[in-house]
Tab-separated table of C-alpha atoms and ligand atoms in Angstrom:
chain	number	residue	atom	x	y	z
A	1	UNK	CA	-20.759	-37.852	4.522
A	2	UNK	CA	-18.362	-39.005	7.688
A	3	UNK	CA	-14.716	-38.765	8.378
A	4	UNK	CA	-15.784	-42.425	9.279
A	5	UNK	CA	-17.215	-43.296	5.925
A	6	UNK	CA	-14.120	-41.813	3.955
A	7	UNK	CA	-11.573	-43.968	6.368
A	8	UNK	CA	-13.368	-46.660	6.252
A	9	UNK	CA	-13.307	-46.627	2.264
A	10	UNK	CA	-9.702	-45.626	2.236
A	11	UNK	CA	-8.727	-48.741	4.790
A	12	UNK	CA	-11.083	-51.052	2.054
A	13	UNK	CA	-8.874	-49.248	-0.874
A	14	UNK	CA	-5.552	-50.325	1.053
A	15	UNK	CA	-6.669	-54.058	1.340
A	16	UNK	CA	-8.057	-54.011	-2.297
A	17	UNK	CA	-4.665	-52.725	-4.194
A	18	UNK	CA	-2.883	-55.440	-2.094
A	19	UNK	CA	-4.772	-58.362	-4.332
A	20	UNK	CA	-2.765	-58.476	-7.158
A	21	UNK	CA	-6.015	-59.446	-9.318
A	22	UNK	CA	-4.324	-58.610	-12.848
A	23	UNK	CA	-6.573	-59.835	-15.305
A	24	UNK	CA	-4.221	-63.520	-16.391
A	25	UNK	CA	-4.492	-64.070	-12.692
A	26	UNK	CA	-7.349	-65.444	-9.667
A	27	UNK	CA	-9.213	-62.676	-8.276
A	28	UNK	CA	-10.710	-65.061	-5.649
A	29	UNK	CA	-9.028	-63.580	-2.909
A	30	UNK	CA	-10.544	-59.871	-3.382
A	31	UNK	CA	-13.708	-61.893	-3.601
A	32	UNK	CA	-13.180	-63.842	-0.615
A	33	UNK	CA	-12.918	-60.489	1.126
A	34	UNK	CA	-15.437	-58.682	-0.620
A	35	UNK	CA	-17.897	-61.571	-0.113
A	36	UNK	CA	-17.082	-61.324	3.973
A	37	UNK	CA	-17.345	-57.542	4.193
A	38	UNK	CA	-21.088	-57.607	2.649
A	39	UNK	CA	-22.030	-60.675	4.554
A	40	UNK	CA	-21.005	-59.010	7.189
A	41	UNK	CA	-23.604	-56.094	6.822
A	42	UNK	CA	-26.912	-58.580	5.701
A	43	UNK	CA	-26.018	-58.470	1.873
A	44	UNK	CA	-27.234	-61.748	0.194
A	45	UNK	CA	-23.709	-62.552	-1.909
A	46	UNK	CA	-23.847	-65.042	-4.758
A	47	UNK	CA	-20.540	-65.884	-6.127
A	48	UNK	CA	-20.009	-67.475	-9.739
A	49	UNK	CA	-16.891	-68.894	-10.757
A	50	UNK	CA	-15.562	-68.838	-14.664
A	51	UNK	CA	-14.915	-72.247	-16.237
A	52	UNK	CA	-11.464	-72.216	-14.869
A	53	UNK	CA	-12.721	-72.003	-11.448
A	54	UNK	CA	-10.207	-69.594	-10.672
A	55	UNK	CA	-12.012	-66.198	-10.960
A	56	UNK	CA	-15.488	-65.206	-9.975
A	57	UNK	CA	-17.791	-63.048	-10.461
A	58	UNK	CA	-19.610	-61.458	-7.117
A	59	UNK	CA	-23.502	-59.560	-7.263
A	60	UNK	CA	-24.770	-59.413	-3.649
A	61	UNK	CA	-28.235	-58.103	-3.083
A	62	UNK	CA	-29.312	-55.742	-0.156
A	63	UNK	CA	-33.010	-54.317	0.603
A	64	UNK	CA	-36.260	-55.975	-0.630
A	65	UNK	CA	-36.215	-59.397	-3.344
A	66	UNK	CA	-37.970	-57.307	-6.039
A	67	UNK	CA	-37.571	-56.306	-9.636
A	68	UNK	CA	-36.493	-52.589	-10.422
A	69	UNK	CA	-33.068	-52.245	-8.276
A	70	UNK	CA	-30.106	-50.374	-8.482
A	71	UNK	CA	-26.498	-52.017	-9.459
A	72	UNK	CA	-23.429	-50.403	-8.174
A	73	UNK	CA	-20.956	-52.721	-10.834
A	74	UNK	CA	-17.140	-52.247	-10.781
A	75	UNK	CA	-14.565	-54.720	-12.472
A	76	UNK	CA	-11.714	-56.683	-9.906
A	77	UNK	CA	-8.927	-57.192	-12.511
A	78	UNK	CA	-6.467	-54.745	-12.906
A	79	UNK	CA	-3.861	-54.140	-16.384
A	80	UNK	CA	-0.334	-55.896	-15.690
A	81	UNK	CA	2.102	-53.274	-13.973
A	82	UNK	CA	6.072	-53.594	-14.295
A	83	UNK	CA	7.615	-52.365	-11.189
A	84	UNK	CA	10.786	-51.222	-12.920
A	85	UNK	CA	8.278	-48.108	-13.674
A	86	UNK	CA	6.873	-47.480	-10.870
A	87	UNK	CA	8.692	-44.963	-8.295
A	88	UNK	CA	7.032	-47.808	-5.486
A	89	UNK	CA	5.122	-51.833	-4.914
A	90	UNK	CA	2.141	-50.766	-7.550
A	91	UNK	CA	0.347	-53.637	-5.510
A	92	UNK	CA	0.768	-51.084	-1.920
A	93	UNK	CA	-1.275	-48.284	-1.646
A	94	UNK	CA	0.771	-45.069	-0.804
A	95	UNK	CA	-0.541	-41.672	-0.213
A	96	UNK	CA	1.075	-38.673	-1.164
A	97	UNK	CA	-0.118	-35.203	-1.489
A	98	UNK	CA	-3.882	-36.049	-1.507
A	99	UNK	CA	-3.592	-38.540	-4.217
A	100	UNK	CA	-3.383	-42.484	-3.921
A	101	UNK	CA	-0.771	-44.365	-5.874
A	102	UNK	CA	-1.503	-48.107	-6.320
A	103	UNK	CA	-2.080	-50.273	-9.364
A	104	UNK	CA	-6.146	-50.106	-9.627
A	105	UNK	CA	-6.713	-47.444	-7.645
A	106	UNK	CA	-8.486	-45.351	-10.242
A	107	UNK	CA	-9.197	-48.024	-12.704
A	108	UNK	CA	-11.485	-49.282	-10.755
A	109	UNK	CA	-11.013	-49.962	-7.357
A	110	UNK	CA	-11.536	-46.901	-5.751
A	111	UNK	CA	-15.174	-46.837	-7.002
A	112	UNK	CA	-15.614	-50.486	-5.002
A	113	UNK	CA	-13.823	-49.360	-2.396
A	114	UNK	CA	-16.335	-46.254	-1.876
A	115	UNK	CA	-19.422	-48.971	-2.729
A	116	UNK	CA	-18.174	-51.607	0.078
A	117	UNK	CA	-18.200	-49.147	2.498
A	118	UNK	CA	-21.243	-47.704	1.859
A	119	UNK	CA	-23.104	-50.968	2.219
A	120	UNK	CA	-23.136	-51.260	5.696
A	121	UNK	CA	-24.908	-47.680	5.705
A	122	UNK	CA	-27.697	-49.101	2.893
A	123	UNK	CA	-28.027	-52.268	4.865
A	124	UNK	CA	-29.786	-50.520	7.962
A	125	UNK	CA	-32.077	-47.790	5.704
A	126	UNK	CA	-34.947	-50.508	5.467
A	127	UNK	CA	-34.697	-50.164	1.441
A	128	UNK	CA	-37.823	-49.872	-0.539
A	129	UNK	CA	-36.032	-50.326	-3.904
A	130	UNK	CA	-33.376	-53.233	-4.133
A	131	UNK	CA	-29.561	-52.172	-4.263
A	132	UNK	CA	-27.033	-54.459	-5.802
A	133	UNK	CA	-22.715	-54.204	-5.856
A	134	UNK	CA	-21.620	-56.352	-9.234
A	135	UNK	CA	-18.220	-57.186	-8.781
A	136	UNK	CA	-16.730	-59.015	-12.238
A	137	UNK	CA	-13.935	-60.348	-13.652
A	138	UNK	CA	-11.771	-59.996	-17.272
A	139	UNK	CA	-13.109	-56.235	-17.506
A	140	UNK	CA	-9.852	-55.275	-19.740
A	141	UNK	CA	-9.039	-58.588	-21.598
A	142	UNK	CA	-12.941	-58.564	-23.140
A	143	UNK	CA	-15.201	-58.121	-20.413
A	144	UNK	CA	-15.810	-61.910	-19.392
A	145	UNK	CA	-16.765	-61.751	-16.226
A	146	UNK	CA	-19.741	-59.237	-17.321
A	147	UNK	CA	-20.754	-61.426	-20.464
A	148	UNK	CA	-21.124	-64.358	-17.258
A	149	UNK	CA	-23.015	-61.675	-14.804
A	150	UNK	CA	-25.517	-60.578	-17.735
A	151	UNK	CA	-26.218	-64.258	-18.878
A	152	UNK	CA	-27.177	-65.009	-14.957
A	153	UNK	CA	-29.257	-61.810	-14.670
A	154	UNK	CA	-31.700	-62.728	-18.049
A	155	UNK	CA	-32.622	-65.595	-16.015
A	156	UNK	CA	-34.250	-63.822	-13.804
A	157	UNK	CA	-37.227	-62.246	-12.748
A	158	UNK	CA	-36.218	-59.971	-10.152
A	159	UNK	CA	-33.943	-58.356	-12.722
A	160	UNK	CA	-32.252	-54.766	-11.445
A	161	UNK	CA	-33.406	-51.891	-14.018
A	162	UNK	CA	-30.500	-49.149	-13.580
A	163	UNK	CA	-26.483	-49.950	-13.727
A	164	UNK	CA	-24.010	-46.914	-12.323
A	165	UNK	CA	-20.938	-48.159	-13.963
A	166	UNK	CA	-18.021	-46.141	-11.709
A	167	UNK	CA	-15.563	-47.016	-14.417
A	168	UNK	CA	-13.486	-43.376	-13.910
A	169	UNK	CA	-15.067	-40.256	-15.467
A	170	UNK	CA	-13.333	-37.782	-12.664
A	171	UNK	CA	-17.719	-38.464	-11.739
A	172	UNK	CA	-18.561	-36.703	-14.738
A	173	UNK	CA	-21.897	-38.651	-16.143
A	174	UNK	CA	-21.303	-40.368	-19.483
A	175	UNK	CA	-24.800	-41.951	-20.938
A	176	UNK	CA	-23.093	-43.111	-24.451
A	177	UNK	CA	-19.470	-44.507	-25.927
A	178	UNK	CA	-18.732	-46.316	-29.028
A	179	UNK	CA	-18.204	-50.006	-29.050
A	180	UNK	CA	-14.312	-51.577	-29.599
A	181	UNK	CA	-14.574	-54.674	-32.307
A	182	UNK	CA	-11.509	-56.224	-32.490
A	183	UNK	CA	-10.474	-58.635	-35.243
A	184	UNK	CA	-7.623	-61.059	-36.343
A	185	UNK	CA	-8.074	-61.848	-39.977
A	186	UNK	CA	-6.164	-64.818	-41.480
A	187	UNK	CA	-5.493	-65.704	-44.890
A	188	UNK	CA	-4.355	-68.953	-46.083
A	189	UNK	CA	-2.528	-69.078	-49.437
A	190	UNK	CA	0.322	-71.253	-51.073
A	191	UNK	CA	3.833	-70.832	-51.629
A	192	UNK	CA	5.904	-71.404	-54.366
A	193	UNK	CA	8.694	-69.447	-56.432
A	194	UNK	CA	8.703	-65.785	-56.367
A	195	UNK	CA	9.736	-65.701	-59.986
A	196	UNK	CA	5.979	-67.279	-60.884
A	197	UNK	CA	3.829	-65.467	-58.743
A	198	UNK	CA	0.406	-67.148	-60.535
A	199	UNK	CA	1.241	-70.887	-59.387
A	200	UNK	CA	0.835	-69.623	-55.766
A	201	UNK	CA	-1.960	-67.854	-53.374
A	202	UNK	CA	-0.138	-64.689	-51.923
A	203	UNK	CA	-1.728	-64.036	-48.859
A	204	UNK	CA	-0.350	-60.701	-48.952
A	205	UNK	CA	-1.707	-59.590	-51.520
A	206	UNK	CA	-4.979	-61.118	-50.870
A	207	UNK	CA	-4.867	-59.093	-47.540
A	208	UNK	CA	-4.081	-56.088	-49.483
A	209	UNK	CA	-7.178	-56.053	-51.365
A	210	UNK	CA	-9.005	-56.759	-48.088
A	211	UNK	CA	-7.693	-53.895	-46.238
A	212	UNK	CA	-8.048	-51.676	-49.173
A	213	UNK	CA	-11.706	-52.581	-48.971
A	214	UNK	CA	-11.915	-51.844	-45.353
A	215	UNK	CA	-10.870	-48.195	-45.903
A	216	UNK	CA	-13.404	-47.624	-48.884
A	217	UNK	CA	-15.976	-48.924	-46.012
A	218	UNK	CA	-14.102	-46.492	-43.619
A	219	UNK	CA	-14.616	-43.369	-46.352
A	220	UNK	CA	-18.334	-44.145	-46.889
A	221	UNK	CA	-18.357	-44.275	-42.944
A	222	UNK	CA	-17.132	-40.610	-42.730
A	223	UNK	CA	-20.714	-40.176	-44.677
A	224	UNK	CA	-22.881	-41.475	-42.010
A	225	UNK	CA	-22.295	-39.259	-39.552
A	226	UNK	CA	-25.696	-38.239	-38.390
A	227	UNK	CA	-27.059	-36.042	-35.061
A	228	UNK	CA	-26.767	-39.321	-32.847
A	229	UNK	CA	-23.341	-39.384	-33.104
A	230	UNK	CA	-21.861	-35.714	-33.483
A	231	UNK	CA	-20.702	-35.578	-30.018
A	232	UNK	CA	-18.255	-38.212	-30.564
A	233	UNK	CA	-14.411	-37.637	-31.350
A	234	UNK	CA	-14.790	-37.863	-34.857
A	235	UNK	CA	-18.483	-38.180	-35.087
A	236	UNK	CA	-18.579	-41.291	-37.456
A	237	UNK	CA	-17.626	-44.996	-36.867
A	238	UNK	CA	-13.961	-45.430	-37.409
A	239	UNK	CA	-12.092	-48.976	-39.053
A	240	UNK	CA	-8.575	-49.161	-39.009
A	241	UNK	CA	-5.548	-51.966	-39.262
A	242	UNK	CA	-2.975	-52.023	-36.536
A	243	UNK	CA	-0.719	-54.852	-36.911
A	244	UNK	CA	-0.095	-57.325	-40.292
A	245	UNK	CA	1.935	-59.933	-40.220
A	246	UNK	CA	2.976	-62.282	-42.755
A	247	UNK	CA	5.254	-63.731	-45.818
A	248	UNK	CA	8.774	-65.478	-45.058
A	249	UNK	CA	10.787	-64.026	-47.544
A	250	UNK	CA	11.158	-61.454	-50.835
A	251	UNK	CA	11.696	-63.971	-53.468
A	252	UNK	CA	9.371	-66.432	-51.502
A	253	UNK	CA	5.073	-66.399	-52.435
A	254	UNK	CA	3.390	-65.601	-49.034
A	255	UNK	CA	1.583	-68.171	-47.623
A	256	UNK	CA	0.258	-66.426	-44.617
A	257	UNK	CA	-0.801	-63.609	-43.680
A	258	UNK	CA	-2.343	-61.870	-40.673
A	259	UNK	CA	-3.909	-58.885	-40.497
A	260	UNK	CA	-5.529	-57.440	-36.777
A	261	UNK	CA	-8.026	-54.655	-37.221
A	262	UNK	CA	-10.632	-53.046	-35.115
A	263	UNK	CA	-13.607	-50.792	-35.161
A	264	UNK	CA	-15.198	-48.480	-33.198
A	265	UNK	CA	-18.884	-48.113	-33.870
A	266	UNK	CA	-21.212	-45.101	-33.166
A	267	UNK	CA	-23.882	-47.144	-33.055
A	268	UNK	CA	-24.708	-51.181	-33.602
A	269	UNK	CA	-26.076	-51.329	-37.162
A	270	UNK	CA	-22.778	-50.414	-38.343
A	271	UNK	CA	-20.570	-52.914	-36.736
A	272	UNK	CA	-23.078	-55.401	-38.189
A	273	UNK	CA	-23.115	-53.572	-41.344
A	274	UNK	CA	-19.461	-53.499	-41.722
A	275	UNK	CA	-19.120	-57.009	-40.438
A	276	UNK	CA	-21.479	-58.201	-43.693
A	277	UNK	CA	-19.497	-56.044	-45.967
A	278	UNK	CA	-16.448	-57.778	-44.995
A	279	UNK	CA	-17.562	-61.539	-45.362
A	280	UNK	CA	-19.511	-60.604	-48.385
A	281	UNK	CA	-16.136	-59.768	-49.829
A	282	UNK	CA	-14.090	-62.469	-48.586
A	283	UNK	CA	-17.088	-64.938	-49.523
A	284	UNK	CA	-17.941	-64.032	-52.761
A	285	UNK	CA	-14.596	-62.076	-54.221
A	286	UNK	CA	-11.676	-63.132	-52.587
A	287	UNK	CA	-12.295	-66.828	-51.791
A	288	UNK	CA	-12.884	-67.899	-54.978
A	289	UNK	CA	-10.382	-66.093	-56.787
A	290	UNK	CA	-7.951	-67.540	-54.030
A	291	UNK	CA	-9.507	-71.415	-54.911
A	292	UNK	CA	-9.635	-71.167	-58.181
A	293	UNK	CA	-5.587	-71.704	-57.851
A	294	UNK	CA	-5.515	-73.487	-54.685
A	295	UNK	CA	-8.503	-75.502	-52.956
A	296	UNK	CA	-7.158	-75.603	-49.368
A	297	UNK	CA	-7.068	-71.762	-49.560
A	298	UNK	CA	-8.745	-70.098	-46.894
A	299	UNK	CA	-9.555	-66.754	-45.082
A	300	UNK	CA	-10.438	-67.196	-41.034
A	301	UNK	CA	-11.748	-63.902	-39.015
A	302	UNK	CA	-10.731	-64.509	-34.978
A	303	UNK	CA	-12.870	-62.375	-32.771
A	304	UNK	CA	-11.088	-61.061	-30.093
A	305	UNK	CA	-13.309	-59.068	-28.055
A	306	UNK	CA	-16.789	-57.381	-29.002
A	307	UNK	CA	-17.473	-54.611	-26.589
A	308	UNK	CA	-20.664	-53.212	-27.379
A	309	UNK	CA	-21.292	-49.441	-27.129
A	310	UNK	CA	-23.334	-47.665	-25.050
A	311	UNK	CA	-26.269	-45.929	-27.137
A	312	UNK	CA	-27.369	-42.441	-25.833
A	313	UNK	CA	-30.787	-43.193	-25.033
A	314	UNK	CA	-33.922	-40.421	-25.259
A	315	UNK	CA	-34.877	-41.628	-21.515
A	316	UNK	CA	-32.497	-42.894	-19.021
A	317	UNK	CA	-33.232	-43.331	-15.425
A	318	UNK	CA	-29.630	-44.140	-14.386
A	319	UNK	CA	-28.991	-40.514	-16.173
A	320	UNK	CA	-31.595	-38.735	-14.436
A	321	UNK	CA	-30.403	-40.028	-11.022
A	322	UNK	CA	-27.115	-39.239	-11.243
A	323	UNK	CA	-27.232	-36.230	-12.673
A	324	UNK	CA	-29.432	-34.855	-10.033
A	325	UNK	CA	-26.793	-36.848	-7.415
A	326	UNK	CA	-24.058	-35.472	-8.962
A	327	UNK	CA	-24.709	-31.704	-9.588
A	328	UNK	CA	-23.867	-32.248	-12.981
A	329	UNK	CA	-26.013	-30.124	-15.181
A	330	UNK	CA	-24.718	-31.609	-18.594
A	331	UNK	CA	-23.888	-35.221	-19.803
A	332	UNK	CA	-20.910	-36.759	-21.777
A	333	UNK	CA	-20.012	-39.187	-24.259
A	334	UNK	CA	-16.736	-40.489	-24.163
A	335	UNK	CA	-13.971	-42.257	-26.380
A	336	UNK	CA	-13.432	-45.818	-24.299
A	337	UNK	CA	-15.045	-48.914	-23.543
A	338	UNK	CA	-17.213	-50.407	-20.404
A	339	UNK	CA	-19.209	-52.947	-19.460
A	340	UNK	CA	-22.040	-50.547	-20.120
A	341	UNK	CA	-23.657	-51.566	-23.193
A	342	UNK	CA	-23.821	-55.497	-21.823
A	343	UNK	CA	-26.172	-54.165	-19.142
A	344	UNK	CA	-28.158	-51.631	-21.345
A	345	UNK	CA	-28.949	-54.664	-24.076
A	346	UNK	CA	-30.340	-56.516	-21.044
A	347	UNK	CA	-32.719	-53.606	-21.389
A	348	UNK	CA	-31.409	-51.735	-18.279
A	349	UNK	CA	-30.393	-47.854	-18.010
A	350	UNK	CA	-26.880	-47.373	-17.346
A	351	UNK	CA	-24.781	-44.616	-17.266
A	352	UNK	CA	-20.901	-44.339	-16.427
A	353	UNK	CA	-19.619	-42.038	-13.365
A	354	UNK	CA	-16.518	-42.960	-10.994
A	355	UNK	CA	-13.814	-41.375	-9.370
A	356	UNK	CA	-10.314	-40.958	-11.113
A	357	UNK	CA	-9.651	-39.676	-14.167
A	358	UNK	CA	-9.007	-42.480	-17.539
A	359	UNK	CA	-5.928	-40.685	-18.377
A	360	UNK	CA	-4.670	-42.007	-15.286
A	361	UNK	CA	-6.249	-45.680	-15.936
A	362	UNK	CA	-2.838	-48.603	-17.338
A	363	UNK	CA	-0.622	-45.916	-16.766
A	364	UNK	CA	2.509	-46.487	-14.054
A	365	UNK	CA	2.015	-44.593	-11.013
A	366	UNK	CA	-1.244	-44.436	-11.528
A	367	UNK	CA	-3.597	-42.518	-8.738
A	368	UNK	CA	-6.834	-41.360	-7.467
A	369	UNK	CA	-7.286	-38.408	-5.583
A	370	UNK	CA	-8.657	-38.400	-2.495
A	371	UNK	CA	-11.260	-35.464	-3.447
A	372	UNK	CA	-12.525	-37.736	-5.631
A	373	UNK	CA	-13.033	-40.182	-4.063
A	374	UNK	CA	-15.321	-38.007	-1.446
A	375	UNK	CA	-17.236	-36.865	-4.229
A	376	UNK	CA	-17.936	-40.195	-4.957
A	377	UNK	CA	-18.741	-40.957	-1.502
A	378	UNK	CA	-21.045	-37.922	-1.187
A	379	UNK	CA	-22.788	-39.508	-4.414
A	380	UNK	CA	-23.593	-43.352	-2.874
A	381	UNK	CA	-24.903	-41.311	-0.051
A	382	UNK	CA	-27.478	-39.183	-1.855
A	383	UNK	CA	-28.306	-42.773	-3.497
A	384	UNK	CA	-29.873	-43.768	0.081
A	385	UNK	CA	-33.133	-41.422	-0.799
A	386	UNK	CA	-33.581	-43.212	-4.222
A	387	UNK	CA	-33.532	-46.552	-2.684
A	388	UNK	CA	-35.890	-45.404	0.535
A	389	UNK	CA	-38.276	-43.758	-1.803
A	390	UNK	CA	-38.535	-46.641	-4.160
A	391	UNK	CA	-39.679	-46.932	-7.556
B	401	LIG	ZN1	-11.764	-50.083	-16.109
């Protein structure tokens, strides 16, 4: 690796923070930019806007049209920041100390910043084995912009087979996480005089019984814990309510009621599992009790984001590769959510490794070091004999 190489992907890092891509906003600009730099080197760059035509997705191509390839994927958007608590502009990198302040520069954009520069180096290797840079949108509002990129992928037949995810891991590998489900369940009741609760629907109380039942399903959880998930923090899927909401008054029945729950799965079959439990209850238990008073009674579940996990898998290319890349002689599971297990149900290997650590990820002030993002560097490079040797 080059003093070149690592000035290069600093100067790309500076440019990057200044596009204030947080996720409400257009990250067309970085893409704009993005789209120029790997043009620039040969890259073929496709570029697919969201329904509101103001944020795109970006997946350029370098080396051979051919099944099998590599994707380098990072996310544009970045969480909100309030510059009240940041000591300077969160959207201007600064350096300090060997560490790089700037809203995004560990979660994620120091990992694209490392991949953009890099490409010009692929670009001349004559590539045997395709290698691909997935830029997306709406990463941390429910990973949009990767639900788009995977739906355009299954279409087609040169499909990559191994996703590096560089979401930051301080480049630790991580082959598996749990999946974040997030809910917003709604029941409907009817009012009426607090003095005769039985002429009314109390939503509360309905969503009482409902969250009691989620945390009997959360006990028997605690039971499944099995040798495929013991390396998880706890080992067993977890349910929980975080926010309820509802009722206008003591002496007044509650009409509505809100609850917002989540769950983190250790593997699939639970979240489905769970999910059946639920509706079964609210179906056949709740409901009617809830309509035998009142007709128009009803109980609505909201999805607000599904973010699959990523199952440790027996074999995993991506794994093996950056493992060896890496040094790393042992692999990780970790607590949060990627875009991970959207690329591994397209039947691809995938394993998450970036600079930057994820304590430092939506936090004010938040940094990468610069040793980091070298290591990262030195990574992409040892990448260029995978993609000369081909598959
Ligand atoms: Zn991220």
């Amino acid at each position: 690796m080059t003093d070149a190489l690592l000035n290069r992907t600093l100067a790309i890092l500076d440019r990057l923070i200044g596009f204030p891509t947080v996720s409400a906003d257009s990250n067309l600009d970085l893409i704009d930019y993005a789209t120029a730099l790997l043009q620039d080197c040969g890259a073929r760059v496709r570029v697919s806007r969201d329904a509101t035509g103001k944020k795109a997705n970006l997946f350029a191509t370098l080396g051979p049209d051919a099944p099998g390839g590599i994707v380098l994927s990072g996310h544009t958007d970045v969480v909100p920041a309030d510059p009240d608590e940041w000591s300077g502009d969160p959207f201007r990198m600064r350096e300090a100390d060997g560490l790089l302040y700037g809203r995004g520069t560990c979660d994620m954009k120091g990992f694209i910043a490392a991949v953009l520069a890099k490409a010009p180096e692929y670009a001349v290797l004559g590539l045997k084995r395709p290698l691909h840079i997935a830029l997306t949108y709406d990463e941390e509002v429910g990973c949009f912009g990767a639900r788009h990129l995977i739906e355009e992928l299954e279409k087609e037949s040169n499909r990559p087979s191994v996703a590096i995810i560089g979401e930051p891991t301080q480049m630790r590998v991580i082959e598996g996480h749990k999946g974040c489900y997030e809910y917003t369940t709604s029941f409907h009741g009817t009012d009426g005089h607090g003095s005769e609760p039985d002429k009314g629907v109390n939503a509360i109380h309905v969503a009482a019984l409902f969250i009691s039942r989620m945390m009997q399903i959360a006990e028997t959880m605690k039971t499944k814990a099995g040798p495929d998930s013991q390396r998880y923090s706890p080992p067993w899927t977890t349910l929980q309510t975080g926010r309820i909401e509802g009722g206008s008054a003591r002496n007044v029945i509650a009409r509505h009621c809100a609850v917002e729950w989540e769950m983190r799965p250790v593997r699939q079959e639970d979240a489905r599992e769970i999910k059946a439990a639920l509706n079964a209850y609210c179906r056949d238990v709740l409901l009617p009790e809830m309509q035998a008073v009142c007709p128009d009674a009803d109980i609505v579940t909201e999805v607000i984001g599904e973010v699959a996990g990523l199952a440790v898998m027996p074999e995993n290319e991506a794994r093996d590769i950056v493992t060896i890349l890496t040094g790393a002689n042992l692999c990780d599971v970790v607590a949060f959510g990627t875009e991970a297990g959207l690329f591994q149900a397209l039947g691809m290997s995938v394993v998450v490794c970036g600079p930057g650590s994820i304590s430092q990820a939506h936090q004010p002030d938040e940094y990468v070091a610069i040793d980091q993002v070298v290591k990262c560097l030195a990574m992409l490079t040892g990448l260029e004999r995978t993609l000369q040797q081909g598959k």
